[in-house]
């Protein structure tokens, strides 16, 4: 039977399973050229819904994944944060990565870091991972700053992303690593869905 989906609770956020009503704000976020500047391009509604279905399905299947991010103060959907097993084609696979994508209105408030700390705690303390990785295109200074704030280490391990065309300006990526031994620990509040 599938794992009971988890909701992670932080001071300001819920990292929770996806709901049908998340799709319109997720589509708006994925259509924003600034949010998608470090991805191959904005997504149309159909592409955004396909991605939402995939992320929701993984959480239903394994109990964890890239959770929908809800701001507790107003119940607003602001993006996703969580853990993912990326493409086997990556030079450092198999691995588990941490990833986030937030609505532009939610930038600059420390929300990505707050959500990521909860996801890291889940990965290390509940999944027992030895290491979690993060990667992004070289020019993505905003995400790289979050990775550094979270304690990830950059060792100059740059690579060409295998799913991008050779001429893409986003091709070259940088890899950051965080090992369990270097994780300072973080109190984690879990809500389990009622069976």
Coordinates of N, CA and C in Angstrom, one line a residue:
X1 N 0.9 -1.2 0.0 CA 0.0 0.0 0.0 C 0.9 1.2 0.0
X2 N 0.4 2.3 -0.6 CA 1.3 3.5 -0.7 C 1.5 4.1 0.7
X3 N 2.6 4.8 0.9 CA 3.0 5.4 2.1 C 1.9 6.5 2.5
X4 N 1.7 6.7 3.7 CA 0.8 7.8 4.1 C 1.5 9.1 3.9
X5 N 0.9 10.0 3.1 CA 1.6 11.3 2.8 C 1.8 12.1 4.1
X6 N 2.9 12.8 4.1 CA 3.4 13.5 5.2 C 3.2 15.0 4.9
X7 N 2.9 15.8 5.9 CA 3.0 17.3 5.8 C 4.1 17.7 6.8
X8 N 5.0 18.5 6.4 CA 6.0 19.1 7.2 C 5.6 20.5 7.6
X9 N 5.7 20.8 8.9 CA 5.3 22.1 9.4 C 6.5 23.0 9.9
X10 N 6.6 24.2 9.4 CA 7.6 25.1 9.9 C 6.9 26.3 10.5
X11 N 7.7 27.3 10.9 CA 7.1 28.4 11.6 C 6.0 29.1 10.7
X12 N 6.4 29.3 9.4 CA 5.5 30.0 8.5 C 4.8 29.2 7.4
X13 N 5.2 27.9 7.3 CA 4.9 27.2 6.1 C 4.3 25.8 6.4
X14 N 3.6 25.3 5.5 CA 3.3 23.8 5.4 C 3.9 23.3 4.1
X15 N 4.6 22.2 4.2 CA 5.0 21.4 3.0 C 4.1 20.2 3.0
X16 N 3.1 20.3 2.1 CA 2.0 19.3 2.1 C 1.8 18.6 0.8
X17 N 0.9 17.6 0.8 CA 0.5 17.0 -0.5 C -0.2 18.0 -1.3
X18 N -0.1 17.7 -2.7 CA -0.8 18.6 -3.6 C -2.3 18.5 -3.6
X19 N -3.0 19.6 -4.0 CA -4.4 19.6 -4.1 C -4.8 20.1 -5.5
X20 N -6.0 19.7 -6.0 CA -6.4 20.2 -7.3 C -6.4 21.8 -7.4
X21 N -6.7 22.5 -6.3 CA -6.7 23.9 -6.4 C -5.4 24.6 -6.4
X22 N -4.3 23.8 -6.3 CA -2.9 24.3 -6.4 C -2.6 24.6 -7.9
X23 N -3.3 24.0 -8.8 CA -2.9 24.0 -10.2 C -2.9 25.4 -10.8
X24 N -4.0 26.2 -10.6 CA -4.0 27.6 -11.2 C -2.8 28.4 -10.7
X25 N -2.6 28.5 -9.4 CA -1.4 29.4 -9.0 C -0.1 28.7 -9.4
X26 N 0.0 27.4 -9.5 CA 1.2 26.8 -10.0 C 1.5 27.1 -11.4
X27 N 0.4 27.1 -12.2 CA 0.5 27.5 -13.6 C 1.0 29.0 -13.8
X28 N 0.5 29.8 -12.9 CA 0.9 31.2 -13.0 C 2.4 31.4 -12.6
X29 N 2.8 30.7 -11.6 CA 4.2 30.7 -11.2 C 5.1 30.1 -12.4
X30 N 4.7 29.0 -13.0 CA 5.5 28.4 -14.1 C 5.5 29.2 -15.4
X31 N 4.5 30.2 -15.5 CA 4.4 31.0 -16.7 C 5.2 32.3 -16.5
X32 N 5.8 32.5 -15.3 CA 6.5 33.8 -15.0 C 7.9 33.7 -15.5
X33 N 8.3 34.5 -16.5 CA 9.7 34.4 -17.1 C 10.8 34.6 -16.1
X34 N 10.5 35.4 -15.0 CA 11.6 35.6 -14.0 C 11.8 34.4 -13.1
X35 N 10.7 33.8 -12.7 CA 10.8 32.5 -11.9 C 11.5 31.5 -12.7
X36 N 11.2 31.4 -14.1 CA 11.7 30.3 -14.9 C 13.0 30.7 -15.6
X37 N 13.6 31.8 -15.2 CA 14.8 32.3 -15.9 C 15.9 31.3 -16.0
X38 N 16.0 30.4 -15.0 CA 17.1 29.4 -14.9 C 16.7 28.0 -15.4
X39 N 15.5 28.0 -16.0 CA 15.0 26.7 -16.6 C 14.9 26.9 -18.1
X40 N 14.7 25.9 -18.9 CA 14.6 26.1 -20.3 C 13.6 27.1 -20.8
X41 N 12.5 27.3 -20.1 CA 11.5 28.3 -20.5 C 10.3 28.1 -19.7
X42 N 9.4 29.2 -19.7 CA 8.1 29.1 -19.0 C 7.3 27.9 -19.5
X43 N 6.4 27.4 -18.7 CA 5.5 26.3 -19.0 C 4.1 26.9 -19.3
X44 N 3.4 26.3 -20.3 CA 2.0 26.6 -20.5 C 1.2 25.8 -19.5
X45 N -0.1 26.1 -19.5 CA -1.0 25.5 -18.5 C -0.9 23.9 -18.5
X46 N -0.9 23.4 -19.7 CA -0.9 21.9 -19.9 C 0.4 21.4 -19.3
X47 N 1.5 22.0 -19.6 CA 2.8 21.5 -19.1 C 2.9 21.6 -17.6
X48 N 2.4 22.7 -17.1 CA 2.4 22.9 -15.6 C 1.5 21.9 -14.9
X49 N 0.3 21.6 -15.5 CA -0.5 20.5 -14.9 C 0.1 19.2 -14.9
X50 N 0.8 18.9 -16.0 CA 1.5 17.6 -16.1 C 2.5 17.5 -15.0
X51 N 3.3 18.5 -14.8 CA 4.3 18.5 -13.7 C 3.7 18.4 -12.4
X52 N 2.6 19.1 -12.1 CA 1.9 19.0 -10.8 C 1.4 17.6 -10.6
X53 N 0.8 17.0 -11.6 CA 0.4 15.6 -11.5 C 1.5 14.6 -11.2
X54 N 2.7 14.9 -11.8 CA 3.8 14.0 -11.6 C 4.3 14.2 -10.1
X55 N 4.4 15.4 -9.7 CA 4.9 15.7 -8.3 C 3.9 15.1 -7.3
X56 N 2.6 15.3 -7.5 CA 1.6 14.8 -6.6 C 1.6 13.3 -6.6
X57 N 1.8 12.7 -7.7 CA 1.8 11.2 -7.8 C 3.0 10.6 -7.1
X58 N 4.2 11.3 -7.1 CA 5.3 10.7 -6.4 C 5.1 10.8 -4.9
X59 N 4.5 11.8 -4.4 CA 4.2 11.9 -3.0 C 3.2 10.8 -2.6
X60 N 2.2 10.6 -3.4 CA 1.2 9.6 -3.1 C 1.8 8.2 -3.0
X61 N 2.8 8.0 -3.9 CA 3.4 6.7 -4.1 C 4.4 6.4 -3.0
X62 N 5.3 7.4 -2.6 CA 6.3 7.2 -1.6 C 6.2 7.9 -0.3
X63 N 5.2 8.8 -0.2 CA 5.0 9.5 1.0 C 5.8 10.8 1.1
X64 N 6.7 11.0 0.2 CA 7.6 12.3 0.3 C 7.9 12.6 -1.2
X65 N 8.5 13.8 -1.3 CA 8.8 14.3 -2.7 C 8.9 15.8 -2.7
X66 N 8.5 16.4 -3.8 CA 8.5 17.9 -3.9 C 7.1 18.3 -3.4
X67 N 7.0 18.7 -2.2 CA 5.8 19.1 -1.6 C 5.3 20.4 -2.0
X68 N 3.9 20.6 -2.1 CA 3.3 21.9 -2.3 C 3.6 22.8 -1.1
X69 N 3.9 24.0 -1.3 CA 4.3 24.9 -0.2 C 3.1 25.9 0.0
X70 N 2.6 25.9 1.3 CA 1.5 26.7 1.6 C 1.9 27.7 2.7
X71 N 1.6 29.0 2.6 CA 1.9 30.0 3.6 C 0.8 29.9 4.7
X72 N 1.2 29.6 5.9 CA 0.2 29.4 7.0 C -0.7 30.7 7.2
X73 N -0.1 31.8 7.1 CA -0.8 33.1 7.5 C -2.0 33.3 6.6
X74 N -2.0 32.9 5.3 CA -3.2 33.2 4.5 C -3.6 32.0 3.7
X75 N -3.0 30.8 3.9 CA -3.3 29.6 3.2 C -3.0 29.6 1.7
X76 N -2.1 30.5 1.3 CA -1.8 30.7 -0.1 C -0.7 29.7 -0.6
X77 N -0.9 29.1 -1.7 CA 0.1 28.2 -2.4 C 1.2 29.1 -3.0
X78 N 2.4 28.8 -2.6 CA 3.5 29.7 -3.1 C 4.6 28.9 -3.8
X79 N 4.4 27.6 -4.1 CA 5.4 26.9 -4.9 C 5.6 25.5 -4.4
X80 N 6.8 25.0 -4.6 CA 7.2 23.7 -4.0 C 8.6 23.7 -3.4
X81 N 8.8 22.8 -2.5 CA 10.1 22.5 -2.0 C 10.1 21.0 -1.5
X82 N 11.3 20.4 -1.7 CA 11.3 19.0 -1.2 C 12.5 18.2 -1.8
X83 N 12.3 16.9 -1.8 CA 13.4 16.0 -2.2 C 12.9 15.2 -3.4
X84 N 13.9 14.9 -4.2 CA 13.6 14.3 -5.5 C 14.8 13.4 -5.9
X85 N 14.5 12.3 -6.6 CA 15.5 11.5 -7.2 C 15.6 11.9 -8.6
X86 N 16.7 12.6 -9.0 CA 16.7 13.2 -10.4 C 17.1 12.1 -11.4
X87 N 17.2 12.6 -12.6 CA 17.5 11.7 -13.8 C 18.8 10.9 -13.5
X88 N 18.6 9.6 -13.9 CA 19.8 8.7 -13.8 C 20.9 9.0 -14.7
X89 N 20.7 10.0 -15.6 CA 21.7 10.4 -16.6 C 22.7 11.3 -16.0
X90 N 22.4 11.9 -14.8 CA 23.4 12.8 -14.2 C 24.7 12.1 -13.7
X91 N 25.8 12.7 -13.9 CA 27.1 12.1 -13.6 C 27.2 11.6 -12.2
X92 N 26.5 12.2 -11.2 CA 26.6 11.8 -9.8 C 25.4 11.0 -9.3
X93 N 24.6 10.5 -10.2 CA 23.4 9.7 -9.9 C 23.9 8.3 -9.5
X94 N 23.2 7.5 -8.8 CA 21.9 7.8 -8.1 C 22.1 8.7 -6.9
X95 N 21.1 9.6 -6.6 CA 21.3 10.5 -5.5 C 19.9 11.1 -5.2
X96 N 19.8 11.8 -4.1 CA 18.6 12.5 -3.8 C 18.9 14.0 -3.7
X97 N 18.2 14.8 -4.5 CA 18.4 16.3 -4.5 C 17.4 17.0 -3.7
X98 N 17.7 18.2 -3.2 CA 16.7 19.1 -2.7 C 16.5 20.1 -3.8
X99 N 15.2 20.6 -3.9 CA 14.8 21.5 -4.9 C 13.7 22.4 -4.5
X100 N 13.6 23.6 -5.0 CA 12.6 24.5 -4.7 C 12.2 25.4 -5.9
X101 N 11.0 25.9 -5.9 CA 10.6 26.9 -6.9 C 9.5 27.7 -6.2
X102 N 9.7 28.9 -6.0 CA 8.8 29.8 -5.3 C 8.3 30.9 -6.2
X103 N 7.0 31.3 -6.0 CA 6.4 32.4 -6.6 C 7.2 33.7 -6.3
X104 N 7.3 34.6 -7.3 CA 8.2 35.7 -7.1 C 7.8 36.6 -5.9
X105 N 6.5 36.7 -5.6 CA 6.0 37.5 -4.5 C 6.5 36.9 -3.2
X106 N 7.0 35.7 -3.2 CA 7.5 35.0 -1.9 C 9.0 35.1 -1.8
X107 N 9.7 35.7 -2.8 CA 11.2 35.8 -2.7 C 11.6 36.8 -1.7
X108 N 12.9 36.6 -1.2 CA 13.5 37.6 -0.4 C 13.0 37.6 1.1
X109 N 12.3 36.5 1.5 CA 11.8 36.5 2.9 C 12.3 35.3 3.6
X110 N 13.3 34.6 3.1 CA 13.8 33.4 3.8 C 12.9 32.2 3.7
X111 N 11.9 32.2 2.9 CA 11.0 31.1 2.9 C 11.6 29.8 2.2
X112 N 12.4 30.0 1.2 CA 13.0 28.9 0.5 C 13.9 28.2 1.5
X113 N 14.7 28.9 2.3 CA 15.6 28.3 3.3 C 14.8 27.6 4.4
X114 N 13.7 28.3 4.8 CA 12.9 27.7 5.9 C 12.3 26.4 5.5
X115 N 11.8 26.3 4.3 CA 11.2 25.1 3.8 C 12.2 24.1 3.5
X116 N 13.4 24.5 3.0 CA 14.4 23.5 2.7 C 15.0 22.9 3.9
X117 N 15.1 23.6 5.0 CA 15.6 23.0 6.3 C 14.7 21.9 6.7
X118 N 13.4 22.1 6.6 CA 12.4 21.0 7.0 C 12.6 19.8 6.1
X119 N 12.8 20.0 4.8 CA 13.0 18.9 3.8 C 14.3 18.2 4.1
X120 N 15.3 18.9 4.4 CA 16.6 18.3 4.8 C 16.5 17.5 6.0
X121 N 15.8 18.0 7.0 CA 15.6 17.2 8.3 C 14.9 15.9 8.0
X122 N 13.9 16.0 7.1 CA 13.1 14.8 6.8 C 14.1 13.8 6.0
X123 N 14.9 14.3 5.1 CA 15.8 13.4 4.4 C 16.8 12.7 5.3
X124 N 17.4 13.5 6.2 CA 18.5 12.9 7.0 C 17.9 12.1 8.2
X125 N 16.9 12.6 8.8 CA 16.4 12.0 10.1 C 15.4 10.9 9.8
X126 N 14.5 11.0 8.8 CA 13.5 10.1 8.6 C 13.8 9.1 7.4
X127 N 14.5 9.6 6.4 CA 14.8 8.7 5.3 C 16.2 8.1 5.5
X128 N 17.0 8.7 6.4 CA 18.3 8.1 6.7 C 19.3 8.3 5.6
X129 N 19.1 9.4 4.8 CA 20.1 9.6 3.7 C 21.5 10.0 4.2
X130 N 22.5 9.5 3.6 CA 23.9 9.9 3.9 C 24.3 11.2 3.4
X131 N 23.6 11.6 2.2 CA 24.0 12.8 1.5 C 22.8 13.3 0.8
X132 N 22.7 14.6 0.7 CA 21.7 15.3 -0.2 C 22.4 16.2 -1.1
X133 N 22.1 16.3 -2.3 CA 22.8 17.2 -3.3 C 21.8 18.3 -3.7
X134 N 22.4 19.3 -4.2 CA 21.6 20.4 -4.9 C 22.4 20.9 -6.1
X135 N 21.7 21.2 -7.1 CA 22.4 21.7 -8.3 C 21.6 22.7 -9.1
X136 N 22.3 23.6 -9.8 CA 21.6 24.6 -10.6 C 22.5 25.1 -11.6
X137 N 22.0 25.9 -12.6 CA 22.8 26.4 -13.6 C 23.8 27.5 -13.0
X138 N 25.0 27.6 -13.6 CA 26.0 28.4 -12.9 C 25.6 29.8 -12.6
X139 N 24.7 30.4 -13.4 CA 24.4 31.8 -13.2 C 23.3 32.0 -12.2
X140 N 22.7 31.0 -11.6 CA 21.6 31.1 -10.7 C 22.1 31.5 -9.3
X141 N 22.5 32.8 -9.2 CA 23.1 33.2 -7.9 C 22.1 33.1 -6.7
X142 N 20.8 33.4 -7.0 CA 19.9 33.3 -5.9 C 19.8 31.9 -5.3
X143 N 19.7 30.9 -6.1 CA 19.6 29.6 -5.5 C 20.9 29.1 -4.9
X144 N 22.0 29.5 -5.5 CA 23.3 29.2 -5.0 C 23.5 29.8 -3.6
X145 N 23.0 31.0 -3.4 CA 23.1 31.6 -2.1 C 22.3 30.9 -1.0
X146 N 21.1 30.3 -1.4 CA 20.3 29.5 -0.5 C 21.1 28.3 -0.2
X147 N 21.7 27.6 -1.2 CA 22.4 26.4 -0.9 C 23.6 26.6 0.1
X148 N 24.2 27.8 -0.1 CA 25.3 28.1 0.9 C 24.8 28.3 2.3
X149 N 23.7 29.1 2.4 CA 23.1 29.3 3.7 C 22.7 28.1 4.4
X150 N 22.3 27.0 3.6 CA 21.8 25.8 4.2 C 23.0 24.9 4.6
X151 N 24.2 25.3 4.3 CA 25.4 24.5 4.7 C 26.0 23.6 3.6
X152 N 25.4 23.7 2.4 CA 26.0 22.9 1.3 C 27.4 23.3 0.9
X153 N 28.2 22.4 0.4 CA 29.5 22.7 0.0 C 29.7 22.6 -1.5
X154 N 30.3 23.6 -2.1 CA 30.6 23.6 -3.5 C 32.1 23.2 -3.7
X155 N 32.3 22.1 -4.4 CA 33.7 21.6 -4.6 C 34.2 21.8 -6.0
X156 N 33.6 22.7 -6.8 CA 34.0 22.9 -8.2 C 33.5 21.8 -9.1
X157 N 32.5 21.0 -8.7 CA 32.0 19.9 -9.5 C 31.0 20.4 -10.5
X158 N 31.4 21.0 -11.6 CA 30.5 21.5 -12.6 C 30.3 20.4 -13.6
X159 N 29.1 20.5 -14.3 CA 28.8 19.4 -15.3 C 27.8 20.0 -16.3
X160 N 27.8 19.4 -17.4 CA 26.8 19.7 -18.4 C 25.5 18.9 -18.2
X161 N 24.4 19.6 -18.0 CA 23.1 18.9 -17.7 C 22.7 18.0 -18.9
X162 N 22.6 16.7 -18.7 CA 22.3 15.8 -19.9 C 21.0 16.0 -20.5
X163 N 20.0 16.7 -19.9 CA 18.7 16.8 -20.5 C 18.6 18.2 -21.2
X164 N 19.7 18.9 -21.3 CA 19.6 20.2 -22.0 C 20.4 20.1 -23.3
X165 N 20.0 20.9 -24.3 CA 20.7 20.9 -25.6 C 22.1 21.5 -25.4
X166 N 23.0 21.1 -26.3 CA 24.4 21.5 -26.2 C 24.6 23.0 -26.3
X167 N 23.7 23.7 -27.0 CA 23.8 25.1 -27.2 C 23.1 26.0 -26.2
X168 N 22.5 25.3 -25.2 CA 21.7 26.0 -24.2 C 22.6 26.9 -23.3
X169 N 22.3 28.1 -23.0 CA 23.1 28.9 -22.1 C 23.0 28.4 -20.7
X170 N 22.0 27.5 -20.4 CA 21.9 27.0 -19.1 C 22.6 25.6 -18.9
X171 N 23.3 25.2 -19.9 CA 23.9 23.8 -20.0 C 24.8 23.5 -18.8
X172 N 25.7 24.4 -18.5 CA 26.7 24.2 -17.4 C 26.0 24.4 -16.0
X173 N 26.1 23.3 -15.2 CA 25.6 23.3 -13.9 C 26.6 23.2 -12.8
X174 N 26.3 23.6 -11.6 CA 27.2 23.4 -10.5 C 26.5 22.5 -9.5
X175 N 27.3 21.6 -8.8 CA 26.8 20.7 -7.9 C 27.3 21.1 -6.5
X176 N 26.3 21.0 -5.5 CA 26.6 21.3 -4.1 C 26.2 20.0 -3.4
X177 N 27.0 19.7 -2.3 CA 26.7 18.5 -1.5 C 26.6 18.9 0.0
X178 N 25.7 18.1 0.6 CA 25.6 18.2 2.1 C 25.5 16.8 2.7
X179 N 26.5 16.5 3.5 CA 26.6 15.2 4.1 C 25.9 15.2 5.5
X180 N 25.4 14.0 5.9 CA 24.7 13.9 7.1 C 25.5 14.4 8.3
X181 N 26.8 14.1 8.2 CA 27.8 14.5 9.3 C 27.9 16.0 9.5
X182 N 27.6 16.7 8.4 CA 27.7 18.2 8.4 C 26.4 18.9 8.6
X183 N 25.3 18.1 8.8 CA 24.0 18.7 9.0 C 23.8 19.0 10.5
X184 N 23.6 20.2 10.9 CA 23.5 20.6 12.3 C 22.3 20.1 13.0
X185 N 21.3 19.5 12.2 CA 20.1 19.0 12.8 C 19.1 20.2 12.9
X186 N 17.8 19.8 13.0 CA 16.8 20.8 12.9 C 15.5 20.1 13.4
X187 N 14.8 20.7 14.4 CA 13.6 20.1 14.9 C 12.6 20.0 13.8
X188 N 12.0 18.9 13.7 CA 11.0 18.7 12.6 C 9.7 18.3 13.1
X189 N 8.6 19.1 12.6 CA 7.3 18.8 13.0 C 6.5 18.1 11.8
X190 N 6.1 16.9 12.1 CA 5.4 16.1 11.0 C 4.0 16.0 11.3
X191 N 3.2 16.1 10.3 CA 1.7 15.8 10.4 C 1.5 14.6 9.5
X192 N 1.0 13.5 10.0 CA 0.7 12.4 9.1 C -0.8 12.5 8.7
X193 N -1.0 12.2 7.4 CA -2.4 12.2 7.0 C -3.2 11.1 7.7
X194 N -4.4 11.4 8.1 CA -5.2 10.3 8.8 C -5.5 9.2 7.8
X195 N -5.3 7.9 8.2 CA -5.6 6.9 7.2 C -7.1 6.8 6.9

